[in-house]
mmCIF file of C-alpha atoms in Angstrom:
data_model
loop_
_atom_site.group_PDB
_atom_site.id
_atom_site.type_symbol
_atom_site.label_atom_id
_atom_site.label_comp_id
_atom_site.label_asym_id
_atom_site.label_seq_id
_atom_site.Cartn_x
_atom_site.Cartn_y
_atom_site.Cartn_z
ATOM 1 C CA UNK A 850 149.431 156.957 76.835
ATOM 2 C CA UNK A 851 152.919 155.660 76.045
ATOM 3 C CA UNK A 852 154.940 155.152 79.251
ATOM 4 C CA UNK A 853 158.405 155.955 77.891
ATOM 5 C CA UNK A 854 157.314 159.494 77.037
ATOM 6 C CA UNK A 855 157.339 160.211 80.809
ATOM 7 C CA UNK A 856 160.860 158.983 81.598
ATOM 8 C CA UNK A 857 164.415 160.094 80.973
ATOM 9 C CA UNK A 858 165.917 156.699 80.029
ATOM 10 C CA UNK A 859 169.401 157.883 80.891
ATOM 11 C CA UNK A 860 168.395 158.154 84.554
ATOM 12 C CA UNK A 861 166.953 154.623 84.803
ATOM 13 C CA UNK A 862 168.906 151.806 86.441
ATOM 14 C CA UNK A 863 171.507 150.455 83.923
ATOM 15 C CA UNK A 864 170.877 146.873 85.061
ATOM 16 C CA UNK A 865 167.148 147.303 84.463
ATOM 17 C CA UNK A 866 167.797 148.657 80.955
ATOM 18 C CA UNK A 867 170.288 145.788 80.305
ATOM 19 C CA UNK A 868 167.662 143.278 81.343
ATOM 20 C CA UNK A 869 165.096 144.837 78.991
ATOM 21 C CA UNK A 870 167.586 144.767 76.111
ATOM 22 C CA UNK A 871 168.356 141.093 76.762
ATOM 23 C CA UNK A 872 164.605 140.376 76.658
ATOM 24 C CA UNK A 873 164.186 142.302 73.396
ATOM 25 C CA UNK A 874 167.016 140.314 71.760
ATOM 26 C CA UNK A 875 165.458 137.053 72.973
ATOM 27 C CA UNK A 876 162.095 137.910 71.371
ATOM 28 C CA UNK A 877 163.889 138.608 68.088
ATOM 29 C CA UNK A 878 165.366 135.091 68.140
ATOM 30 C CA UNK A 879 161.889 133.704 67.517
ATOM 31 C CA UNK A 880 161.128 133.107 71.209
ATOM 32 C CA UNK A 881 158.606 134.322 73.705
ATOM 33 C CA UNK A 882 159.033 135.033 77.403
ATOM 34 C CA UNK A 883 156.980 134.996 80.624
ATOM 35 C CA UNK A 884 158.023 137.148 83.547
ATOM 36 C CA UNK A 885 156.505 136.886 87.035
ATOM 37 C CA UNK A 886 156.662 139.892 89.357
ATOM 38 C CA UNK A 887 155.645 139.248 92.921
ATOM 39 C CA UNK A 888 155.615 141.401 96.077
ATOM 40 C CA UNK A 889 153.494 142.551 98.973
ATOM 41 C CA UNK A 890 150.664 145.062 98.679
ATOM 42 C CA UNK A 891 151.984 148.579 98.007
ATOM 43 C CA UNK A 892 155.550 147.552 97.291
ATOM 44 C CA UNK A 893 155.454 148.824 93.719
ATOM 45 C CA UNK A 894 155.339 145.558 91.757
ATOM 46 C CA UNK A 895 152.893 147.071 89.251
ATOM 47 C CA UNK A 896 155.121 150.156 88.893
ATOM 48 C CA UNK A 897 158.096 147.942 88.073
ATOM 49 C CA UNK A 898 156.001 145.964 85.624
ATOM 50 C CA UNK A 899 154.984 149.084 83.756
ATOM 51 C CA UNK A 900 158.521 150.425 83.529
ATOM 52 C CA UNK A 901 160.006 147.082 82.467
ATOM 53 C CA UNK A 902 157.172 146.661 79.936
ATOM 54 C CA UNK A 903 157.964 150.056 78.447
ATOM 55 C CA UNK A 904 161.660 149.327 78.169
ATOM 56 C CA UNK A 905 160.928 146.014 76.395
ATOM 57 C CA UNK A 906 158.276 147.553 74.147
ATOM 58 C CA UNK A 907 158.608 151.241 73.240
ATOM 59 C CA UNK A 908 154.908 151.201 72.266
ATOM 60 C CA UNK A 909 153.863 149.963 75.732
ATOM 61 C CA UNK A 910 150.655 151.791 76.569
ATOM 62 C CA UNK A 911 148.644 151.966 79.775
ATOM 63 C CA UNK A 912 145.336 151.431 78.003
ATOM 64 C CA UNK A 913 146.286 148.830 75.397
ATOM 65 C CA UNK A 914 149.142 146.883 76.947
ATOM 66 C CA UNK A 915 147.791 146.204 80.426
ATOM 67 C CA UNK A 916 144.926 143.980 81.497
ATOM 68 C CA UNK A 917 143.521 145.270 84.766
ATOM 69 C CA UNK A 918 141.399 142.794 86.683
ATOM 70 C CA UNK A 919 141.174 140.602 83.551
ATOM 71 C CA UNK A 920 138.995 137.801 82.344
ATOM 72 C CA UNK A 921 140.153 135.083 79.975
ATOM 73 C CA UNK A 922 138.352 136.418 76.880
ATOM 74 C CA UNK A 923 139.675 139.939 77.448
ATOM 75 C CA UNK A 924 143.270 138.657 77.672
ATOM 76 C CA UNK A 925 143.012 136.751 74.419
ATOM 77 C CA UNK A 926 141.600 139.707 72.541
ATOM 78 C CA UNK A 927 144.050 142.270 73.878
ATOM 79 C CA UNK A 928 147.075 139.969 73.538
ATOM 80 C CA UNK A 929 146.319 139.280 69.888
ATOM 81 C CA UNK A 930 145.851 143.006 69.127
ATOM 82 C CA UNK A 931 149.457 143.698 70.014
ATOM 83 C CA UNK A 932 152.122 143.440 67.323
ATOM 84 C CA UNK A 933 155.067 141.066 67.222
ATOM 85 C CA UNK A 934 157.818 141.574 69.865
ATOM 86 C CA UNK A 935 155.511 143.717 72.040
ATOM 87 C CA UNK A 936 154.878 143.274 75.757
ATOM 88 C CA UNK A 937 151.582 142.560 77.576
ATOM 89 C CA UNK A 938 151.016 142.854 81.310
ATOM 90 C CA UNK A 939 148.414 141.075 83.373
ATOM 91 C CA UNK A 940 147.450 142.526 86.735
ATOM 92 C CA UNK A 941 145.125 139.972 88.284
ATOM 93 C CA UNK A 942 145.454 140.369 92.035
ATOM 94 C CA UNK A 943 141.964 141.728 92.802
ATOM 95 C CA UNK A 944 140.077 139.099 90.771
ATOM 96 C CA UNK A 945 142.020 136.245 92.278
ATOM 97 C CA UNK A 946 140.767 137.343 95.745
ATOM 98 C CA UNK A 947 137.162 136.964 94.712
ATOM 99 C CA UNK A 948 137.400 133.834 92.582
ATOM 100 C CA UNK A 949 139.697 131.234 94.088
ATOM 101 C CA UNK A 950 139.978 129.169 90.933
ATOM 102 C CA UNK A 951 140.635 132.159 88.732
ATOM 103 C CA UNK A 952 144.419 131.776 88.850
ATOM 104 C CA UNK A 953 144.209 128.122 87.842
ATOM 105 C CA UNK A 954 141.793 128.890 84.992
ATOM 106 C CA UNK A 955 143.858 131.851 83.821
ATOM 107 C CA UNK A 956 147.012 129.793 83.728
ATOM 108 C CA UNK A 957 145.369 126.963 81.764
ATOM 109 C CA UNK A 958 144.104 129.434 79.250
ATOM 110 C CA UNK A 959 147.497 131.126 78.936
ATOM 111 C CA UNK A 960 149.238 127.837 78.383
ATOM 112 C CA UNK A 961 146.834 127.006 75.594
ATOM 113 C CA UNK A 962 147.121 130.498 74.099
ATOM 114 C CA UNK A 963 150.902 130.554 74.123
ATOM 115 C CA UNK A 964 151.003 127.078 72.570
ATOM 116 C CA UNK A 965 149.198 128.469 69.476
ATOM 117 C CA UNK A 966 150.409 132.084 69.551
ATOM 118 C CA UNK A 967 154.126 131.590 70.347
ATOM 119 C CA UNK A 968 155.086 132.656 66.821
ATOM 120 C CA UNK A 969 154.112 136.228 67.828
ATOM 121 C CA UNK A 970 157.233 136.374 70.016
ATOM 122 C CA UNK A 971 155.726 138.543 72.740
ATOM 123 C CA UNK A 972 156.766 139.121 76.344
ATOM 124 C CA UNK A 973 154.113 138.620 79.069
ATOM 125 C CA UNK A 974 154.481 140.116 82.537
ATOM 126 C CA UNK A 975 152.278 138.697 85.299
ATOM 127 C CA UNK A 976 151.767 140.700 88.468
ATOM 128 C CA UNK A 977 151.075 138.329 91.332
ATOM 129 C CA UNK A 978 150.960 138.622 95.138
ATOM 130 C CA UNK A 979 153.114 135.495 95.698
ATOM 131 C CA UNK A 980 155.193 133.435 93.248
ATOM 132 C CA UNK A 981 153.781 130.270 94.753
ATOM 133 C CA UNK A 982 150.277 131.417 93.722
ATOM 134 C CA UNK A 983 151.188 130.122 90.294
ATOM 135 C CA UNK A 984 150.627 126.423 89.725
ATOM 136 C CA UNK A 985 153.724 124.244 89.915
ATOM 137 C CA UNK A 986 153.623 123.393 86.223
ATOM 138 C CA UNK A 987 153.093 126.994 85.232
ATOM 139 C CA UNK A 988 155.992 128.493 87.215
ATOM 140 C CA UNK A 989 158.341 125.613 86.442
ATOM 141 C CA UNK A 990 157.747 125.399 82.699
ATOM 142 C CA UNK A 991 156.424 128.798 81.549
ATOM 143 C CA UNK A 992 158.014 131.438 83.775
ATOM 144 C CA UNK A 993 161.604 132.121 82.769
ATOM 145 C CA UNK A 994 162.287 135.209 84.917
ATOM 146 C CA UNK A 995 161.021 135.942 88.406
ATOM 147 C CA UNK A 996 161.348 139.344 90.048
ATOM 148 C CA UNK A 997 160.414 139.846 93.670
ATOM 149 C CA UNK A 998 159.820 143.394 94.894
ATOM 150 C CA UNK A 999 160.945 143.830 98.503
ATOM 151 C CA UNK A 1000 160.117 147.541 98.859
ATOM 152 C CA UNK A 1001 159.425 150.574 96.700
ATOM 153 C CA UNK A 1002 162.244 150.839 94.211
ATOM 154 C CA UNK A 1003 164.068 147.643 95.404
ATOM 155 C CA UNK A 1004 163.722 144.219 93.774
ATOM 156 C CA UNK A 1005 165.674 141.075 93.069
ATOM 157 C CA UNK A 1006 165.840 139.116 89.783
ATOM 158 C CA UNK A 1007 165.956 135.330 89.714
ATOM 159 C CA UNK A 1008 166.547 133.085 86.716
ATOM 160 C CA UNK A 1009 165.019 129.621 86.304
ATOM 161 C CA UNK A 1010 167.498 126.805 86.530
ATOM 162 C CA UNK A 1011 167.028 124.942 83.244
ATOM 163 C CA UNK A 1012 168.781 121.778 84.316
ATOM 164 C CA UNK A 1013 166.426 119.181 82.700
ATOM 165 C CA UNK A 1014 166.865 116.786 85.646
ATOM 166 C CA UNK A 1015 165.429 119.104 88.235
ATOM 167 C CA UNK A 1016 161.800 118.881 89.328
ATOM 168 C CA UNK A 1017 162.134 122.175 91.250
ATOM 169 C CA UNK A 1018 163.978 124.629 88.920
ATOM 170 C CA UNK A 1019 163.451 127.527 91.386
ATOM 171 C CA UNK A 1020 164.872 125.517 94.320
ATOM 172 C CA UNK A 1021 161.898 126.569 96.462
ATOM 173 C CA UNK A 1022 162.021 123.399 98.516
ATOM 174 C CA UNK A 1023 165.689 124.030 99.396
ATOM 175 C CA UNK A 1024 164.858 127.576 100.460
ATOM 176 C CA UNK A 1025 162.012 126.345 102.699
ATOM 177 C CA UNK A 1026 164.409 123.934 104.465
ATOM 178 C CA UNK A 1027 166.997 126.670 104.994
ATOM 179 C CA UNK A 1028 164.419 129.067 106.437
ATOM 180 C CA UNK A 1029 163.316 126.437 108.970
ATOM 181 C CA UNK A 1030 166.953 125.939 110.041
ATOM 182 C CA UNK A 1031 167.807 129.638 110.136
ATOM 183 C CA UNK A 1032 168.193 131.152 113.620
ATOM 184 C CA UNK A 1033 167.560 134.777 112.638
ATOM 185 C CA UNK A 1034 164.105 136.129 112.052
ATOM 186 C CA UNK A 1035 163.593 137.007 108.390
ATOM 187 C CA UNK A 1036 160.590 139.228 109.169
ATOM 188 C CA UNK A 1037 162.680 141.478 111.426
ATOM 189 C CA UNK A 1038 165.365 142.061 108.784
ATOM 190 C CA UNK A 1039 165.519 145.394 106.863
ATOM 191 C CA UNK A 1040 165.440 145.437 103.066
ATOM 192 C CA UNK A 1041 169.241 145.503 102.699
ATOM 193 C CA UNK A 1042 169.609 142.437 104.934
ATOM 194 C CA UNK A 1043 166.875 140.536 103.033
ATOM 195 C CA UNK A 1044 168.435 141.308 99.634
ATOM 196 C CA UNK A 1045 171.839 140.297 100.998
ATOM 197 C CA UNK A 1046 170.445 136.926 101.982
ATOM 198 C CA UNK A 1047 168.654 136.563 98.647
ATOM 199 C CA UNK A 1048 171.955 137.149 96.785
ATOM 200 C CA UNK A 1049 173.204 133.768 98.149
ATOM 201 C CA UNK A 1050 170.341 131.827 96.549
ATOM 202 C CA UNK A 1051 171.058 129.535 93.642
ATOM 203 C CA UNK A 1052 168.639 131.344 91.281
ATOM 204 C CA UNK A 1053 169.736 134.870 92.220
ATOM 205 C CA UNK A 1054 170.927 136.923 89.296
ATOM 206 C CA UNK A 1055 170.824 140.660 90.068
ATOM 207 C CA UNK A 1056 169.457 143.527 92.156
ATOM 208 C CA UNK A 1057 167.006 145.918 90.467
ATOM 209 C CA UNK A 1058 166.366 149.569 91.297
ATOM 210 C CA UNK A 1059 163.370 151.419 89.811
ATOM 211 C CA UNK A 1060 161.743 154.834 90.225
ATOM 212 C CA UNK A 1061 158.137 155.664 91.030
ATOM 213 C CA UNK A 1062 155.614 156.476 88.348
ATOM 214 C CA UNK A 1063 155.419 160.185 87.400
ATOM 215 C CA UNK A 1064 152.336 161.857 88.876
ATOM 216 C CA UNK A 1065 150.504 162.216 85.544
ATOM 217 C CA UNK A 1066 151.112 158.570 84.646
ATOM 218 C CA UNK A 1067 150.163 157.399 88.137
ATOM 219 C CA UNK A 1068 146.909 159.421 88.017
ATOM 220 C CA UNK A 1069 146.006 157.843 84.666
ATOM 221 C CA UNK A 1070 146.787 154.353 85.919
ATOM 222 C CA UNK A 1071 144.625 154.733 89.017
ATOM 223 C CA UNK A 1072 141.742 156.074 86.875
ATOM 224 C CA UNK A 1073 141.974 153.025 84.616
ATOM 225 C CA UNK A 1074 142.209 150.715 87.582
ATOM 226 C CA UNK A 1075 139.185 152.281 89.277
ATOM 227 C CA UNK A 1076 137.184 152.014 86.103
ATOM 228 C CA UNK A 1077 138.139 148.316 85.770
ATOM 229 C CA UNK A 1078 137.199 147.664 89.390
ATOM 230 C CA UNK A 1079 133.763 149.231 88.930
ATOM 231 C CA UNK A 1080 133.181 147.036 85.871
ATOM 232 C CA UNK A 1081 134.401 143.984 87.717
ATOM 233 C CA UNK A 1082 132.220 144.518 90.773
ATOM 234 C CA UNK A 1083 129.194 145.158 88.520
ATOM 235 C CA UNK A 1084 129.906 141.818 86.774
ATOM 236 C CA UNK A 1085 130.283 140.151 90.149
ATOM 237 C CA UNK A 1086 126.948 141.571 91.302
ATOM 238 C CA UNK A 1087 125.202 140.411 88.123
ATOM 239 C CA UNK A 1088 126.688 136.889 88.490
ATOM 240 C CA UNK A 1089 125.546 136.715 92.120
ATOM 241 C CA UNK A 1090 122.019 137.874 91.188
ATOM 242 C CA UNK A 1091 121.845 135.345 88.396
ATOM 243 C CA UNK A 1092 122.990 132.569 90.738
ATOM 244 C CA UNK A 1093 120.467 133.636 93.430
ATOM 245 C CA UNK A 1094 117.697 133.703 90.812
ATOM 246 C CA UNK A 1095 118.762 130.257 89.566
ATOM 247 C CA UNK A 1096 118.835 128.804 93.062
ATOM 248 C CA UNK A 1097 115.468 130.318 93.974
ATOM 249 C CA UNK A 1098 113.960 128.823 90.762
ATOM 250 C CA UNK A 1099 115.312 125.384 91.579
ATOM 251 C CA UNK A 1100 114.039 125.556 95.186
ATOM 252 C CA UNK A 1101 110.580 126.640 93.911
ATOM 253 C CA UNK A 1102 110.507 123.693 91.470
ATOM 254 C CA UNK A 1103 111.464 121.288 94.256
ATOM 255 C CA UNK A 1104 108.771 122.711 96.528
ATOM 256 C CA UNK A 1105 106.108 122.423 93.896
ATOM 257 C CA UNK A 1106 106.979 118.797 93.182
ATOM 258 C CA UNK A 1107 106.848 118.012 96.920
ATOM 259 C CA UNK A 1108 103.441 119.673 97.302
ATOM 260 C CA UNK A 1109 102.086 117.693 94.305
ATOM 261 C CA UNK A 1110 103.496 114.481 95.824
ATOM 262 C CA UNK A 1111 101.872 115.110 99.193
ATOM 263 C CA UNK A 1112 98.495 115.943 97.674
ATOM 264 C CA UNK A 1113 98.192 113.401 94.808
ATOM 265 C CA UNK A 1114 100.420 110.466 95.715
ATOM 266 C CA UNK A 1115 101.177 110.309 99.424
ATOM 267 C CA UNK A 1116 97.724 111.082 100.755
ATOM 268 C CA UNK A 1117 95.725 111.600 102.893
ATOM 269 C CA UNK A 1118 96.433 115.317 103.013
ATOM 270 C CA UNK A 1119 93.903 118.004 102.278
ATOM 271 C CA UNK A 1120 94.544 121.572 101.164
ATOM 272 C CA UNK A 1121 93.645 122.977 104.551
ATOM 273 C CA UNK A 1122 96.252 120.819 106.298
ATOM 274 C CA UNK A 1123 98.867 121.617 103.701
ATOM 275 C CA UNK A 1124 98.032 125.324 103.954
ATOM 276 C CA UNK A 1125 98.684 125.232 107.676
ATOM 277 C CA UNK A 1126 102.029 123.436 107.226
ATOM 278 C CA UNK A 1127 103.410 125.509 104.341
ATOM 279 C CA UNK A 1128 101.723 128.869 105.090
ATOM 280 C CA UNK A 1129 100.849 128.959 101.335
ATOM 281 C CA UNK A 1130 97.252 129.914 100.619
ATOM 282 C CA UNK A 1131 94.818 127.225 99.413
ATOM 283 C CA UNK A 1132 94.244 128.866 95.983
ATOM 284 C CA UNK A 1133 98.004 129.029 95.367
ATOM 285 C CA UNK A 1134 98.390 125.387 96.460
ATOM 286 C CA UNK A 1135 95.656 124.358 94.030
ATOM 287 C CA UNK A 1136 97.414 126.175 91.215
ATOM 288 C CA UNK A 1137 100.687 124.504 92.065
ATOM 289 C CA UNK A 1138 99.144 121.051 92.113
ATOM 290 C CA UNK A 1139 97.297 121.633 88.845
ATOM 291 C CA UNK A 1140 100.465 122.894 87.179
ATOM 292 C CA UNK A 1141 102.542 120.003 88.480
ATOM 293 C CA UNK A 1142 99.934 117.492 87.352
ATOM 294 C CA UNK A 1143 100.250 118.767 83.833
ATOM 295 C CA UNK A 1144 103.982 118.274 84.009
ATOM 296 C CA UNK A 1145 103.579 114.734 85.410
ATOM 297 C CA UNK A 1146 100.992 113.820 82.763
ATOM 298 C CA UNK A 1147 103.330 115.128 80.035
ATOM 299 C CA UNK A 1148 106.239 113.050 81.443
ATOM 300 C CA UNK A 1149 104.054 109.938 81.724
ATOM 301 C CA UNK A 1150 102.869 110.363 78.114
ATOM 302 C CA UNK A 1151 106.453 110.640 76.887
ATOM 303 C CA UNK A 1152 107.434 107.580 78.919
ATOM 304 C CA UNK A 1153 104.522 105.530 77.498
ATOM 305 C CA UNK A 1154 105.399 106.608 73.986
ATOM 306 C CA UNK A 1155 108.972 105.513 74.482
ATOM 307 C CA UNK A 1156 107.849 102.156 75.828
ATOM 308 C CA UNK A 1157 105.452 101.785 72.931
ATOM 309 C CA UNK A 1158 108.206 102.403 70.434
ATOM 310 C CA UNK A 1159 111.054 100.381 71.979
ATOM 311 C CA UNK A 1160 109.904 98.883 75.248
ATOM 312 C CA UNK A 1161 108.673 95.447 74.117
ATOM 313 C CA UNK A 1162 111.751 94.541 72.166
ATOM 314 C CA UNK A 1163 113.942 95.982 74.844
ATOM 315 C CA UNK A 1164 112.228 94.082 77.626
ATOM 316 C CA UNK A 1165 112.194 90.902 75.598
ATOM 317 C CA UNK A 1166 115.922 91.166 74.933
ATOM 318 C CA UNK A 1167 116.617 91.809 78.635
ATOM 319 C CA UNK A 1168 114.481 88.769 79.647
ATOM 320 C CA UNK A 1169 116.293 86.507 77.186
ATOM 321 C CA UNK A 1170 119.689 87.699 78.416
ATOM 322 C CA UNK A 1171 118.734 87.092 82.081
ATOM 323 C CA UNK A 1172 117.512 83.584 81.293
ATOM 324 C CA UNK A 1173 120.670 82.859 79.282
ATOM 325 C CA UNK A 1174 122.824 83.774 82.187
ATOM 326 C CA UNK A 1175 120.777 81.488 84.440
ATOM 327 C CA UNK A 1176 120.978 78.675 81.876
ATOM 328 C CA UNK A 1177 117.163 78.529 81.623
ATOM 329 C CA UNK A 1178 115.829 77.288 78.252
ATOM 330 C CA UNK A 1179 113.862 79.931 76.381
ATOM 331 C CA UNK A 1180 111.604 79.816 73.346
ATOM 332 C CA UNK A 1181 114.479 81.499 71.494
ATOM 333 C CA UNK A 1182 116.406 78.208 71.743
ATOM 334 C CA UNK A 1183 113.541 75.961 70.680
#
């Protein structure tokens, strides 16, 4: 489902179209580009990402050009399926809520992928809740354009300051200081007031206006998102069940070893006493001890075999070395 088929380009914001054209020209100069789009829930950051992606790449498609709730392998496969100069969008917000290290893992994978696939000259749009969710290295060295969506249809474009002597090319530290000193309450400002303030920032470049998704396109997007969520939650459930099963198996192994230790090594403990303590039946306890004894016998046999093959020489070498350090004469010196 190609997105541009649902829009009259002549009615789109001229500045948004100019931005897309600039990006298209950049890609054709043998470069790639990473764009971060941030914003609160329900502000329309995904909508803007879809429209911008379609303006950059006329073939931009909801099913093939967007990764909804992605994993690293899926991103690699879908990214490489796209042709040169195309645009790929990553919508990761839901997954990052459930896996706190996902953003870090994702960014590491993307850095490695772009290092080897930069020749494809593609644009990548990342939809993120907050710009600071990106690691410092990632946002300072990989993201060239940052768009923050303040409300439906209203956003601001920032450009990275490429002064090589700066360690904070987005001047985020300076902004934090100014916010602390400001007397007015940013939260109480309306959208126009917020954008007016943003226009005074060093990285500010332009205001962006964008329309909503057409109903048919919106319906298709929500269907794809719901399908992706169902798959994701099923994967999450399977992972949790696997982890629970693994943990239960480890606990059972520890329990069995402890029972064997109490019955065969620690002593004196009889099955009746152990049955009362553990609430495990005597026949089951006997099976556990018998099974663990086989494991212990096998381990002992392997240990004896190892000593038989290397132990004498090894122990002799160790003894000589200890005596040498103590300056004690040994038969090796005689």
